[in-house]
mmCIF file with all atom_site columns, C-alpha atoms and ligand atoms in Angstrom:
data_model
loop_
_atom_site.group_PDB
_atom_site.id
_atom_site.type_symbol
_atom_site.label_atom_id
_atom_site.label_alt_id
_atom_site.label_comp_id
_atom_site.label_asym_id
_atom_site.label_entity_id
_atom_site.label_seq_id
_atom_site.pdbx_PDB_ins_code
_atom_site.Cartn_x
_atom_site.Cartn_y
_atom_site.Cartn_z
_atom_site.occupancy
_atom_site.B_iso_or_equiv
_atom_site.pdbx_formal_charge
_atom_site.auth_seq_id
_atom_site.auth_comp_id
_atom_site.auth_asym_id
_atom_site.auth_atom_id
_atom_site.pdbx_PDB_model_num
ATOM   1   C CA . UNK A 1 1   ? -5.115  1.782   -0.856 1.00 0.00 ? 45  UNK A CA 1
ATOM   2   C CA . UNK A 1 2   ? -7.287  1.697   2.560  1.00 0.00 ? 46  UNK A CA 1
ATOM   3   C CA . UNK A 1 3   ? -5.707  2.928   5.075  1.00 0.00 ? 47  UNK A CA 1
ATOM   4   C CA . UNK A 1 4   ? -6.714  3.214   9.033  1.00 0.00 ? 48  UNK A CA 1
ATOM   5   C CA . UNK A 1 5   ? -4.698  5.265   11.250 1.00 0.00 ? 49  UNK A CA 1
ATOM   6   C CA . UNK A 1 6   ? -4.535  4.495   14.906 1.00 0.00 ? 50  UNK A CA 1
ATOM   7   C CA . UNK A 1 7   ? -4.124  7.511   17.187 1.00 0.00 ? 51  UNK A CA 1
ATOM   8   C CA . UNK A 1 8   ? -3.471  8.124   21.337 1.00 0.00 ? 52  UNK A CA 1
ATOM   9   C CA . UNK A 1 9   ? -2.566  11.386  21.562 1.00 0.00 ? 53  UNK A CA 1
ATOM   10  C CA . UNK A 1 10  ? -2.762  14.534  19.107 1.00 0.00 ? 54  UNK A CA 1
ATOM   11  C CA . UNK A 1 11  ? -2.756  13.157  15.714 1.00 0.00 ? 55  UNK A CA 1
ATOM   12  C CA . UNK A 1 12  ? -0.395  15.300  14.459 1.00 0.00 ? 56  UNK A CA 1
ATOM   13  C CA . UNK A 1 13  ? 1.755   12.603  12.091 1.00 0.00 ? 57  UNK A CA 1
ATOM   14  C CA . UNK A 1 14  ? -2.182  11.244  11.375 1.00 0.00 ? 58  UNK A CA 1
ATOM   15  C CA . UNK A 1 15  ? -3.247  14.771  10.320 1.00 0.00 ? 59  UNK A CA 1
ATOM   16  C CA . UNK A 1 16  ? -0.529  14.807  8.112  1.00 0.00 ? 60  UNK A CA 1
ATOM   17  C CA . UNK A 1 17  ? -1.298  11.400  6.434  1.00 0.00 ? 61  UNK A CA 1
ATOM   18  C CA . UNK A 1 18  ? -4.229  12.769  5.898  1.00 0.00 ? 62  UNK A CA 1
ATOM   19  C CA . UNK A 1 19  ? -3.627  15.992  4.511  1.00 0.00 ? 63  UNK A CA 1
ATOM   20  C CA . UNK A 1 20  ? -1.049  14.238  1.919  1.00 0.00 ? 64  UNK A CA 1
ATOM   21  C CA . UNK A 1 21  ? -3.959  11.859  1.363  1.00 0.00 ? 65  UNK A CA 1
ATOM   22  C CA . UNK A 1 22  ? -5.972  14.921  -0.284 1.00 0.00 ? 66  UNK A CA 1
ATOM   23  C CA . UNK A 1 23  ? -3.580  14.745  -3.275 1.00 0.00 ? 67  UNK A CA 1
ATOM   24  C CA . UNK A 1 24  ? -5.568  13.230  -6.284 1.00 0.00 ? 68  UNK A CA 1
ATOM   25  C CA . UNK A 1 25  ? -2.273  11.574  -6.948 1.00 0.00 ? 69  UNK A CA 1
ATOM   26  C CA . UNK A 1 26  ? -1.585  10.500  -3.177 1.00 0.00 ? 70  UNK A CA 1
ATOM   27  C CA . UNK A 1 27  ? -2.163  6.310   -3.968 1.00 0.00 ? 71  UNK A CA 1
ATOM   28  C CA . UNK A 1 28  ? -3.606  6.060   -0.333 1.00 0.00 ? 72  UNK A CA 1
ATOM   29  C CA . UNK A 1 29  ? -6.744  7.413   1.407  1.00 0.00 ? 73  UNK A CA 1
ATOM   30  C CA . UNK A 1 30  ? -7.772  7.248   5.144  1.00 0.00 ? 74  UNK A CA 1
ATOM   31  C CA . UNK A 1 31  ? -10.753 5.920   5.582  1.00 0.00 ? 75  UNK A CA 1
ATOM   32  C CA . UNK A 1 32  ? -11.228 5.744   9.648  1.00 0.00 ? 76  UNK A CA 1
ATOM   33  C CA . UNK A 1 33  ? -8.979  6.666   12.539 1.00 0.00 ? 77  UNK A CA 1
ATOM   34  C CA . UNK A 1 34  ? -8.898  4.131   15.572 1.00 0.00 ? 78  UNK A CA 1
ATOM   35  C CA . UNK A 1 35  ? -8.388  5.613   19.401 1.00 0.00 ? 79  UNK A CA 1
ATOM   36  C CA . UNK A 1 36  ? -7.946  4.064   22.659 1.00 0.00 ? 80  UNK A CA 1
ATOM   37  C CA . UNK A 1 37  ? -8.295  7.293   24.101 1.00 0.00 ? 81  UNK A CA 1
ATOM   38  C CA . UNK A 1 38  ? -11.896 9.210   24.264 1.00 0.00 ? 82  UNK A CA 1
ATOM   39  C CA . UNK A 1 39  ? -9.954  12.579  24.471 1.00 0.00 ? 83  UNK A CA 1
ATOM   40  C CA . UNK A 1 40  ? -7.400  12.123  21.915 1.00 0.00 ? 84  UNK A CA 1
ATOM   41  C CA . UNK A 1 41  ? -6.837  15.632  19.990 1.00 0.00 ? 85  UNK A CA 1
ATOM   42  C CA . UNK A 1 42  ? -6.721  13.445  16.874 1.00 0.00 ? 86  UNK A CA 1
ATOM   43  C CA . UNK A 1 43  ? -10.173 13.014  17.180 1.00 0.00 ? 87  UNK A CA 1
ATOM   44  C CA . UNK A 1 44  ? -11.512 16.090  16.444 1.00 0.00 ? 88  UNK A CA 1
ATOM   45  C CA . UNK A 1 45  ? -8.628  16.705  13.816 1.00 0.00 ? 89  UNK A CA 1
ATOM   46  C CA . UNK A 1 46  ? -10.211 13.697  11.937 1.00 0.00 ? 90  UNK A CA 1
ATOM   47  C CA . UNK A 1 47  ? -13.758 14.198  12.672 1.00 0.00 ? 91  UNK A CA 1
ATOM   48  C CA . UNK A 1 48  ? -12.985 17.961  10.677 1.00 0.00 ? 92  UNK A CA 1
ATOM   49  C CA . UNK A 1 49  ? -11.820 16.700  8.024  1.00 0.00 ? 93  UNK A CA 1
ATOM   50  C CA . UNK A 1 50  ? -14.866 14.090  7.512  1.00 0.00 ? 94  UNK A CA 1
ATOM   51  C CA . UNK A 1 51  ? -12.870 11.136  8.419  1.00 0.00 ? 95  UNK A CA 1
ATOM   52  C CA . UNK A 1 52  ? -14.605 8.644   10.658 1.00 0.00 ? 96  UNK A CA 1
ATOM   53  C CA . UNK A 1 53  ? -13.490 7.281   13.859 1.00 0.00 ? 97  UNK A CA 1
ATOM   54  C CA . UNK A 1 54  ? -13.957 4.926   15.974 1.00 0.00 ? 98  UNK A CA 1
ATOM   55  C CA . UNK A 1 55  ? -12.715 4.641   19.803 1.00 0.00 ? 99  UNK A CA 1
ATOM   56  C CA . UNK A 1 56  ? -12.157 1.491   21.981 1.00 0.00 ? 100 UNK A CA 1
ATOM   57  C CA . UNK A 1 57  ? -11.354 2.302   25.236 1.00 0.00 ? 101 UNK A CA 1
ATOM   58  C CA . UNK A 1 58  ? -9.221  -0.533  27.294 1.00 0.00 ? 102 UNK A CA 1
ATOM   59  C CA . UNK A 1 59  ? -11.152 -0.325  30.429 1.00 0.00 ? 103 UNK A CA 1
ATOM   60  C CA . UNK A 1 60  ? -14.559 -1.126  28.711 1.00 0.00 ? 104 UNK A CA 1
ATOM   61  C CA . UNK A 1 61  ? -12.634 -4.678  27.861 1.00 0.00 ? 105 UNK A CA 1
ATOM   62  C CA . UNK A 1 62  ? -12.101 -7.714  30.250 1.00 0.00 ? 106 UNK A CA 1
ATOM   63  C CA . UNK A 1 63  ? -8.595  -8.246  28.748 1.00 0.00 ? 107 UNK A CA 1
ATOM   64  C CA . UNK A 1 64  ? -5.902  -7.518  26.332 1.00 0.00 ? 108 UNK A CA 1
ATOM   65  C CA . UNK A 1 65  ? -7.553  -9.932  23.930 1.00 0.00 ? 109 UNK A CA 1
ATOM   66  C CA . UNK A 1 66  ? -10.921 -8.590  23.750 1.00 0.00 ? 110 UNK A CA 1
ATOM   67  C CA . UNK A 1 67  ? -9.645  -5.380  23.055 1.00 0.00 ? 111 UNK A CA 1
ATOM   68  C CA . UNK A 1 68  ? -7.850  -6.137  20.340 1.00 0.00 ? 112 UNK A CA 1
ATOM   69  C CA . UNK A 1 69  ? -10.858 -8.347  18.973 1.00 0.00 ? 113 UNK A CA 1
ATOM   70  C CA . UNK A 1 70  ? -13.206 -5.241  19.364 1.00 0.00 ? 114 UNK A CA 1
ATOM   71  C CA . UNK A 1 71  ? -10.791 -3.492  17.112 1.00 0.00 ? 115 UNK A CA 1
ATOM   72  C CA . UNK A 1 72  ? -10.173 -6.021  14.475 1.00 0.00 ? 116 UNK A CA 1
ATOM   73  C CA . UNK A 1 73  ? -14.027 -6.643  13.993 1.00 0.00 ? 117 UNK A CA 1
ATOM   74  C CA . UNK A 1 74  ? -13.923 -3.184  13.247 1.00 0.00 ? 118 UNK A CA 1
ATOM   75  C CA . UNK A 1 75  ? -10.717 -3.264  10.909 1.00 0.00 ? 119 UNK A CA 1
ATOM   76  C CA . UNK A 1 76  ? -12.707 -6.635  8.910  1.00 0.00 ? 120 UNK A CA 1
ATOM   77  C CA . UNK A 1 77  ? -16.016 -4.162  8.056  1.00 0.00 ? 121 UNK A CA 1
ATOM   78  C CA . UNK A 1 78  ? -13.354 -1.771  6.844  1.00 0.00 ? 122 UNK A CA 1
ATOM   79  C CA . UNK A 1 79  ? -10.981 -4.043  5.248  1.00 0.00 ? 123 UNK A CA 1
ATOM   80  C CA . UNK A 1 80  ? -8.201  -1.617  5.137  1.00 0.00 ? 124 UNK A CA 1
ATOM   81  C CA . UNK A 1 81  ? -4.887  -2.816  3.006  1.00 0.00 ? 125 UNK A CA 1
ATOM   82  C CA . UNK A 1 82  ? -2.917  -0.872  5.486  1.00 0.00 ? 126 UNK A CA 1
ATOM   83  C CA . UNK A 1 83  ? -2.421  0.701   9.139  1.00 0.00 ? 127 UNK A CA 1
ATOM   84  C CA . UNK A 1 84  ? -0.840  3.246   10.638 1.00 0.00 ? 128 UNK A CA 1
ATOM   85  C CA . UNK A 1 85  ? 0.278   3.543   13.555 1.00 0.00 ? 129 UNK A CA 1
ATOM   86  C CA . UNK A 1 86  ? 0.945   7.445   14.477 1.00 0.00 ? 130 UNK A CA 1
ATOM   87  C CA . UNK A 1 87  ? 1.419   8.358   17.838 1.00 0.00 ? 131 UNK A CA 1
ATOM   88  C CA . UNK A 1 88  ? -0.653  5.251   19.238 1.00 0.00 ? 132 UNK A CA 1
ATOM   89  C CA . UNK A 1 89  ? 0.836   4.155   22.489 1.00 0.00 ? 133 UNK A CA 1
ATOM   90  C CA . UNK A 1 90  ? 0.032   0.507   22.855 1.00 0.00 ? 134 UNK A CA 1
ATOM   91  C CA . UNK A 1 91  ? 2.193   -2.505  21.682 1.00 0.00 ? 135 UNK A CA 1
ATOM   92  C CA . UNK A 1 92  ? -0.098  -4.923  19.624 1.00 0.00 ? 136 UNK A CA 1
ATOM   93  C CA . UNK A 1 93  ? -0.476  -8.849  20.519 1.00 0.00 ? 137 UNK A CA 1
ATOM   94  C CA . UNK A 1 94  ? 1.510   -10.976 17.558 1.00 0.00 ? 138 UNK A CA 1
ATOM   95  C CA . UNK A 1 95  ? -1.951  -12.327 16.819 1.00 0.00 ? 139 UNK A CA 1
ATOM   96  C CA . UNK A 1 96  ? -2.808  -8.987  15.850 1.00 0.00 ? 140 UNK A CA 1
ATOM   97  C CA . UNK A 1 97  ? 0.626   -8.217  13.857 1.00 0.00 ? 141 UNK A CA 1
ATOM   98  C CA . UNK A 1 98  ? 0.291   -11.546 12.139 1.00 0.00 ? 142 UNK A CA 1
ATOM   99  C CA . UNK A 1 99  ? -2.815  -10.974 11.005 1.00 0.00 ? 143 UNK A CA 1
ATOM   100 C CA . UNK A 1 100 ? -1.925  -7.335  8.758  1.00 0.00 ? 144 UNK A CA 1
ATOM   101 C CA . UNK A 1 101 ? 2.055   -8.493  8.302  1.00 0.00 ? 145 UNK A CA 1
ATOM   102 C CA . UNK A 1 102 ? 3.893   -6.080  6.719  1.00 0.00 ? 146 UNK A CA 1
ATOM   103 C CA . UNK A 1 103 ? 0.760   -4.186  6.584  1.00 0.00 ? 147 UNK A CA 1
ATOM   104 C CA . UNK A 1 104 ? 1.407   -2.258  9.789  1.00 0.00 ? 148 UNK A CA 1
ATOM   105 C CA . UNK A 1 105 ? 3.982   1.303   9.439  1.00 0.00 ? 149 UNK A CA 1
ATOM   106 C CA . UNK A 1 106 ? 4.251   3.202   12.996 1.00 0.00 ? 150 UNK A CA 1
ATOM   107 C CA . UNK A 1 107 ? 6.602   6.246   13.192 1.00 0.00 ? 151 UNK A CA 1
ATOM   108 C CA . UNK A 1 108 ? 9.057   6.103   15.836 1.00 0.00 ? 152 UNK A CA 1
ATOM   109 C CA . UNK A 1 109 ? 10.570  9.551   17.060 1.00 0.00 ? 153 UNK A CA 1
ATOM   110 C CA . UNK A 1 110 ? 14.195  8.596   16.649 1.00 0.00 ? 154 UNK A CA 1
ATOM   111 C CA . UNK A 1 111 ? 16.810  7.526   14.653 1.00 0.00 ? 155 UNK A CA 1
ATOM   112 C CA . UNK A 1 112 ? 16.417  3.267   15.112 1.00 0.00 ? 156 UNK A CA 1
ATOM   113 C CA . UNK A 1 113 ? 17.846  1.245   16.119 1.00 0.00 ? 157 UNK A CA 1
ATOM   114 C CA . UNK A 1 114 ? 19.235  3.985   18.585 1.00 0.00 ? 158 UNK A CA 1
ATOM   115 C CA . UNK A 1 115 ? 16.531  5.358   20.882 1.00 0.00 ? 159 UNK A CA 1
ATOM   116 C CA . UNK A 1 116 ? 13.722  2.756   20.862 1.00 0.00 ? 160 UNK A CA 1
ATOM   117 C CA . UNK A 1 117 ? 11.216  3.462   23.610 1.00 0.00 ? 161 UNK A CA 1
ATOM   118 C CA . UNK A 1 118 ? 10.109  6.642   25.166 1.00 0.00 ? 162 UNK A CA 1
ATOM   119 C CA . UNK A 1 119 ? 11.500  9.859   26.011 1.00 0.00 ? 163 UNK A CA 1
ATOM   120 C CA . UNK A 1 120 ? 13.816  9.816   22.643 1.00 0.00 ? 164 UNK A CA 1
ATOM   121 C CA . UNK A 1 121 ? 14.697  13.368  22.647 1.00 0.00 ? 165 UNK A CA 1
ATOM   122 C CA . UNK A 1 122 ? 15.636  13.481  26.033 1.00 0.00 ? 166 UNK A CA 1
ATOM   123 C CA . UNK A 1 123 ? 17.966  10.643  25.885 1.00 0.00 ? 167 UNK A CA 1
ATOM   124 C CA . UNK A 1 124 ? 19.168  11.816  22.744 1.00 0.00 ? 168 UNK A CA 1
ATOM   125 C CA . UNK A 1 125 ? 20.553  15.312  24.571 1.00 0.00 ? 169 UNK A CA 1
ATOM   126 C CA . UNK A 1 126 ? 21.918  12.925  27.111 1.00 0.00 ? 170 UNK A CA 1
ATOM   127 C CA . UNK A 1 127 ? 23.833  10.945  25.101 1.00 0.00 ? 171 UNK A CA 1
ATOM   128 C CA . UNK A 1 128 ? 25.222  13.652  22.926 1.00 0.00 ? 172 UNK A CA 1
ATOM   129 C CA . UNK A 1 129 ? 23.981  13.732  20.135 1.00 0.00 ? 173 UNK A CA 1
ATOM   130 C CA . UNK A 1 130 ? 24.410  16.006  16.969 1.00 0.00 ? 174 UNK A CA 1
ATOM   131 C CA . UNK A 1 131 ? 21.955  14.392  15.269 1.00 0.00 ? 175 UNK A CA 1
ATOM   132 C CA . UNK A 1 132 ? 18.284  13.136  16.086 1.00 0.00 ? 176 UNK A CA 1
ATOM   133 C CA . UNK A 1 133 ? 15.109  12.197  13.857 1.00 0.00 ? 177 UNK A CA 1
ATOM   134 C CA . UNK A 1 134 ? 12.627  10.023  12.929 1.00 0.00 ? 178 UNK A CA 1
ATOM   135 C CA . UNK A 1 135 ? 12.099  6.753   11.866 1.00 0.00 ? 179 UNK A CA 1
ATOM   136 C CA . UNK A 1 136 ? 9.148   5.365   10.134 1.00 0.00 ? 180 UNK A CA 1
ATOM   137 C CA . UNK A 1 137 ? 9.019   1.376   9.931  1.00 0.00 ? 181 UNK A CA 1
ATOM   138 C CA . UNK A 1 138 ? 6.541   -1.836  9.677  1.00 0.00 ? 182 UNK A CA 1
ATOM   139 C CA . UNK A 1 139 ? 5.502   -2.981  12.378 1.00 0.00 ? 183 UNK A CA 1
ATOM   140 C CA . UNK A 1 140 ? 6.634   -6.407  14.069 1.00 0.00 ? 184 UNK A CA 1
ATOM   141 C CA . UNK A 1 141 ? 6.086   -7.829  17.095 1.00 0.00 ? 185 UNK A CA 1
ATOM   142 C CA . UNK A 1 142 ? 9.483   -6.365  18.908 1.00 0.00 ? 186 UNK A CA 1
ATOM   143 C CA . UNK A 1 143 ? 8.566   -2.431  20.018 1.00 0.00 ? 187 UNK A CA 1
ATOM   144 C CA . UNK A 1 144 ? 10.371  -0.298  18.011 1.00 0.00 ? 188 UNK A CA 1
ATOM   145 C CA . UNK A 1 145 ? 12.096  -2.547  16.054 1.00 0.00 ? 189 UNK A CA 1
ATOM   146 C CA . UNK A 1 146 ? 10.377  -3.429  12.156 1.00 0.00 ? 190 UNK A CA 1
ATOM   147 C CA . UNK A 1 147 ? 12.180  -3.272  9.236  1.00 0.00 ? 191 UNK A CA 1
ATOM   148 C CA . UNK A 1 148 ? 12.809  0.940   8.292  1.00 0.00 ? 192 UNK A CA 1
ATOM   149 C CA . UNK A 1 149 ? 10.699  2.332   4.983  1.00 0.00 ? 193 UNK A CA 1
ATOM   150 C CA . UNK A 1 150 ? 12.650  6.395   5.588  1.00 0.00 ? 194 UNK A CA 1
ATOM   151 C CA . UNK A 1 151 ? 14.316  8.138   8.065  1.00 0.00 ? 195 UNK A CA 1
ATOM   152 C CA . UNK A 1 152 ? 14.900  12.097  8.791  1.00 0.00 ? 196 UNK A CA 1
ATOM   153 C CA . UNK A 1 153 ? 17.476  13.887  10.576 1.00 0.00 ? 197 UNK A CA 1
ATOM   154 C CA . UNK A 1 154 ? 17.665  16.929  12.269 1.00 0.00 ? 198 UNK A CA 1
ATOM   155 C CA . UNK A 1 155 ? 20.599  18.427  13.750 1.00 0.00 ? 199 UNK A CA 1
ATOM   156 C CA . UNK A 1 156 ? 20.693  18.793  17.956 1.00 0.00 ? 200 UNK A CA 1
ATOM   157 C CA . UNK A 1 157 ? 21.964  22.208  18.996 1.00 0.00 ? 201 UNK A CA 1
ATOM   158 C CA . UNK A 1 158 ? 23.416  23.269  21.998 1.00 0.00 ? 202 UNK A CA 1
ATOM   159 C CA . UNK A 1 159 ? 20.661  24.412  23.692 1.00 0.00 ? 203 UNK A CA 1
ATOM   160 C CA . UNK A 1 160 ? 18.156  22.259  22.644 1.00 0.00 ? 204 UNK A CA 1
ATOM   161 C CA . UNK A 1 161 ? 15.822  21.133  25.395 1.00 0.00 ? 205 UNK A CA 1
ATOM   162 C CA . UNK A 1 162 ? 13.807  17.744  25.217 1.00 0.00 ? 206 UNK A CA 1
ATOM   163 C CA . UNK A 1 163 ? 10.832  20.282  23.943 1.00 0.00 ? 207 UNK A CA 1
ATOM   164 C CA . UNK A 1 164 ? 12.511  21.877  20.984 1.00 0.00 ? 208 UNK A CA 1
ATOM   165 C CA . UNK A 1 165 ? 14.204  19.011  19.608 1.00 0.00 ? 209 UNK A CA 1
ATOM   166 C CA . UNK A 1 166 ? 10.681  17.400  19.817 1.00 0.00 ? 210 UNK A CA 1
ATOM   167 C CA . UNK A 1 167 ? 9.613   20.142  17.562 1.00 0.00 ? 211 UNK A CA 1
ATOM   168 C CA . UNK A 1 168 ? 11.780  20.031  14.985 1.00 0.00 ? 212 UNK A CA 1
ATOM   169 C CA . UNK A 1 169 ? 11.771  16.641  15.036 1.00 0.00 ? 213 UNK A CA 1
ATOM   170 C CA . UNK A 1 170 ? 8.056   16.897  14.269 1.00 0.00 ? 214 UNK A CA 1
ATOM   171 C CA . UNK A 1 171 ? 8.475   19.087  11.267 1.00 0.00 ? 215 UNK A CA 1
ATOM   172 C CA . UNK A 1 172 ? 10.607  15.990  9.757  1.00 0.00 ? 216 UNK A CA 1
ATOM   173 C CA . UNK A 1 173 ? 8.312   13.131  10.890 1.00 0.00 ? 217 UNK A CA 1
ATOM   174 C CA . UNK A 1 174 ? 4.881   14.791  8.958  1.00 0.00 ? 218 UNK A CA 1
ATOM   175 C CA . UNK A 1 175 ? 7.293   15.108  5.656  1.00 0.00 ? 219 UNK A CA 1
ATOM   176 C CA . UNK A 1 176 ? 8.138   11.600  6.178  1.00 0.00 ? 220 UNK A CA 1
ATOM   177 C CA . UNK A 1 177 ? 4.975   9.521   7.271  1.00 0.00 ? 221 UNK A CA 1
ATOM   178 C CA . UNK A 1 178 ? 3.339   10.787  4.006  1.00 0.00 ? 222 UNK A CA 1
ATOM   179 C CA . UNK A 1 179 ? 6.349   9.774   2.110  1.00 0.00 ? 223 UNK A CA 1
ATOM   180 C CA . UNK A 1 180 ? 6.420   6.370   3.396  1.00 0.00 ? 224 UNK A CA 1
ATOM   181 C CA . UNK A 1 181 ? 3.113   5.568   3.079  1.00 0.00 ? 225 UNK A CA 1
ATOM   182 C CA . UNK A 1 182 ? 3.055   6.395   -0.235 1.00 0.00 ? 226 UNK A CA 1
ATOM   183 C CA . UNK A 1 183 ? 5.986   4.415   -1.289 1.00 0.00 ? 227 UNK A CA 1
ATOM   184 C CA . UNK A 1 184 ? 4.343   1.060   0.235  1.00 0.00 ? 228 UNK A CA 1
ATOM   185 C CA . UNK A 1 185 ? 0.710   1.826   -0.665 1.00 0.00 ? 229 UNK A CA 1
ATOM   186 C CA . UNK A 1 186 ? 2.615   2.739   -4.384 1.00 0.00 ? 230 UNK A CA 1
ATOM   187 C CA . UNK A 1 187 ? 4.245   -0.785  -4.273 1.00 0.00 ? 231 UNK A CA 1
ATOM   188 C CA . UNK A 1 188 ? 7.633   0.296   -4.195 1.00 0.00 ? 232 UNK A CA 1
ATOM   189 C CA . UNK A 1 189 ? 8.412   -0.725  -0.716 1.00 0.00 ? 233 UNK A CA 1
ATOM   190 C CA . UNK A 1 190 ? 7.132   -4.146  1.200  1.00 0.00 ? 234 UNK A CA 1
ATOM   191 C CA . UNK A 1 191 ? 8.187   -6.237  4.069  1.00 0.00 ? 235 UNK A CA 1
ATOM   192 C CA . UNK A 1 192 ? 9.696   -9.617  2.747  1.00 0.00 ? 236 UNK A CA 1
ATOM   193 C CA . UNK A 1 193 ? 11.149  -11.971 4.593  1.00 0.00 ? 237 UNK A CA 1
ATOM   194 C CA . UNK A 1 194 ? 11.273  -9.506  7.806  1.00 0.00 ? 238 UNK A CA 1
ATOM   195 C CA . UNK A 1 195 ? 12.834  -7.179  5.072  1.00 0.00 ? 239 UNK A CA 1
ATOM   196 C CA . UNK A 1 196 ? 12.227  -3.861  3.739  1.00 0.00 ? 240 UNK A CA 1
ATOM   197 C CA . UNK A 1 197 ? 12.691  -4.928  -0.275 1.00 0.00 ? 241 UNK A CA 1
ATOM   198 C CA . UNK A 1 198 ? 12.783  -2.014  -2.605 1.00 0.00 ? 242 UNK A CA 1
ATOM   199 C CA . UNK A 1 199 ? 11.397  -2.506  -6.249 1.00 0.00 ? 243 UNK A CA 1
ATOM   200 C CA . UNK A 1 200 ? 11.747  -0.047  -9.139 1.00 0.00 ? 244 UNK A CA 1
ATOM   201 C CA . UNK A 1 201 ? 13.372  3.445   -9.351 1.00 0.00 ? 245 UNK A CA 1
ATOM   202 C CA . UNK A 1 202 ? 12.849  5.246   -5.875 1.00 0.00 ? 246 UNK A CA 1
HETATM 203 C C1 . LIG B 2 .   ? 5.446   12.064  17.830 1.00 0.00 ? 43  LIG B C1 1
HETATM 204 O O1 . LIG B 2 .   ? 6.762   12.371  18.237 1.00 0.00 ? 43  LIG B O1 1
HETATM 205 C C2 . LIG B 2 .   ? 5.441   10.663  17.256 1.00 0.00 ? 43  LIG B C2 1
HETATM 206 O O2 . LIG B 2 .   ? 6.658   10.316  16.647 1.00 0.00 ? 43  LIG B O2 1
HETATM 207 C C3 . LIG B 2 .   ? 5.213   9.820   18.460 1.00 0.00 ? 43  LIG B C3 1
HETATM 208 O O3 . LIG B 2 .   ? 4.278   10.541  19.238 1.00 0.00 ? 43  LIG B O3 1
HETATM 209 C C4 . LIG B 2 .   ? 4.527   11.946  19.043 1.00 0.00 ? 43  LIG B C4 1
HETATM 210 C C5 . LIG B 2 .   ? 3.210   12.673  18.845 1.00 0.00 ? 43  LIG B C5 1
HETATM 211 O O4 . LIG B 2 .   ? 2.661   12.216  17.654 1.00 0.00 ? 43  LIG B O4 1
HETATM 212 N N1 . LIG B 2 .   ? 4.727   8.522   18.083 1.00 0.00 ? 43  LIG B N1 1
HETATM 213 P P1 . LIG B 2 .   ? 1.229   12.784  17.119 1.00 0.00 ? 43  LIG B P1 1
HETATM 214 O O5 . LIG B 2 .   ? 1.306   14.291  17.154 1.00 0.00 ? 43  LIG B O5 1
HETATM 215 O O6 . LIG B 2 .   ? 0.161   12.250  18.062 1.00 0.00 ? 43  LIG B O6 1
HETATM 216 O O7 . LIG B 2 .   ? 1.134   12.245  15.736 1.00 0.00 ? 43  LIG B O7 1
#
């Protein structure tokens, strides 16, 4: 399977796609990585590893729209079967969604449906937590809120700032991006009916 991976930031969960990807067994490869920022770490994480990318910044569109229709001219010359979403911080138009349904898998740094939106680990600590994760999910039009393909969990400890429970959450979300993507690109898991449907022996 084709897979494009859409980064802001780092490209940490991205770098571990594509690492996993390496496999001759891994059922998925990446074959560009999409950012809206020009100095997105994940850039040069890609670029290393020979993957191309491709970056459309927001300001050099009129609107929401054209942005979006710079990068899906892109995505139709690379016909990907999938996206990934990893650490990309900007909600896509339901024209866009509708367009790759239950094509789309972002990873969400929380245990969903608790924690949606940003600053997770902080909130987590707040609330009390003993236990915090990730969550890795298609993508619908609601932020944060697709149909879950895995989940992690870490345990919080007592004095775990926003910063250290981010870390360890990290070491749980690169085991379970690659996992996810390979059950859907194996088949195994889809999106029906706004769904996660399972099929065969996991
Ligand atoms: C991670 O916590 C991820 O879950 C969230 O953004 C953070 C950084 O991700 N989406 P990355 O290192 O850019 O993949």
């Amino acid at each position: 399977k084709r897979v494009v991976a859409f980064i802001s930031g780092g490209g940490s969960n991205m770098l571990a796609l594509a690492k996993a990807a390496e496999a001759a067994d891994f059922p998925a490869e990446i074959v560009a990585v999409f950012s809206d920022k020009a100095d997105a770490g994940g850039l040069a994480k890609a670029e290393a590893l020979g993957i191309a990318t491709h970056t459309f910044l927001r300001r050099d569109y009129a609107d929401k729209e054209a942005h979006e229709a710079a990068i899906l001219a892109a995505l139709e010359a690379l016909a990907p079967d999938l996206i990934c979403l990893a650490g990309y911080m900007r909600l896509l138009s339901g024209t866009f969604i509708n367009r790759y349904e239950g094509r789309i898998l972002n990873i969400h740094p929380s245990l969903l449906p608790l924690f949606p939106g940003l600053n997770t680990h902080q909130r987590a600590i707040d609330a009390g937590m003993r236990l915090a994760g990730c969550t890795v999910h298609f993508v619908t039009e609601g932020m944060d809120e697709g149909p879950v393909i895995v989940q992690a969990a870490v345990p919080v400890l007592p004095a775990d700032t926003a910063d250290t429970l981010a870390a360890r959450v990290l070491t749980v979300e690169h085991r379970s991006y690659p996992l996810a993507l390979r059950l859907v690109a194996e088949g195994k898991v889809r999106m029906e009916g706004g769904k996660t449907v399972t099929s065969g022996d996991l």
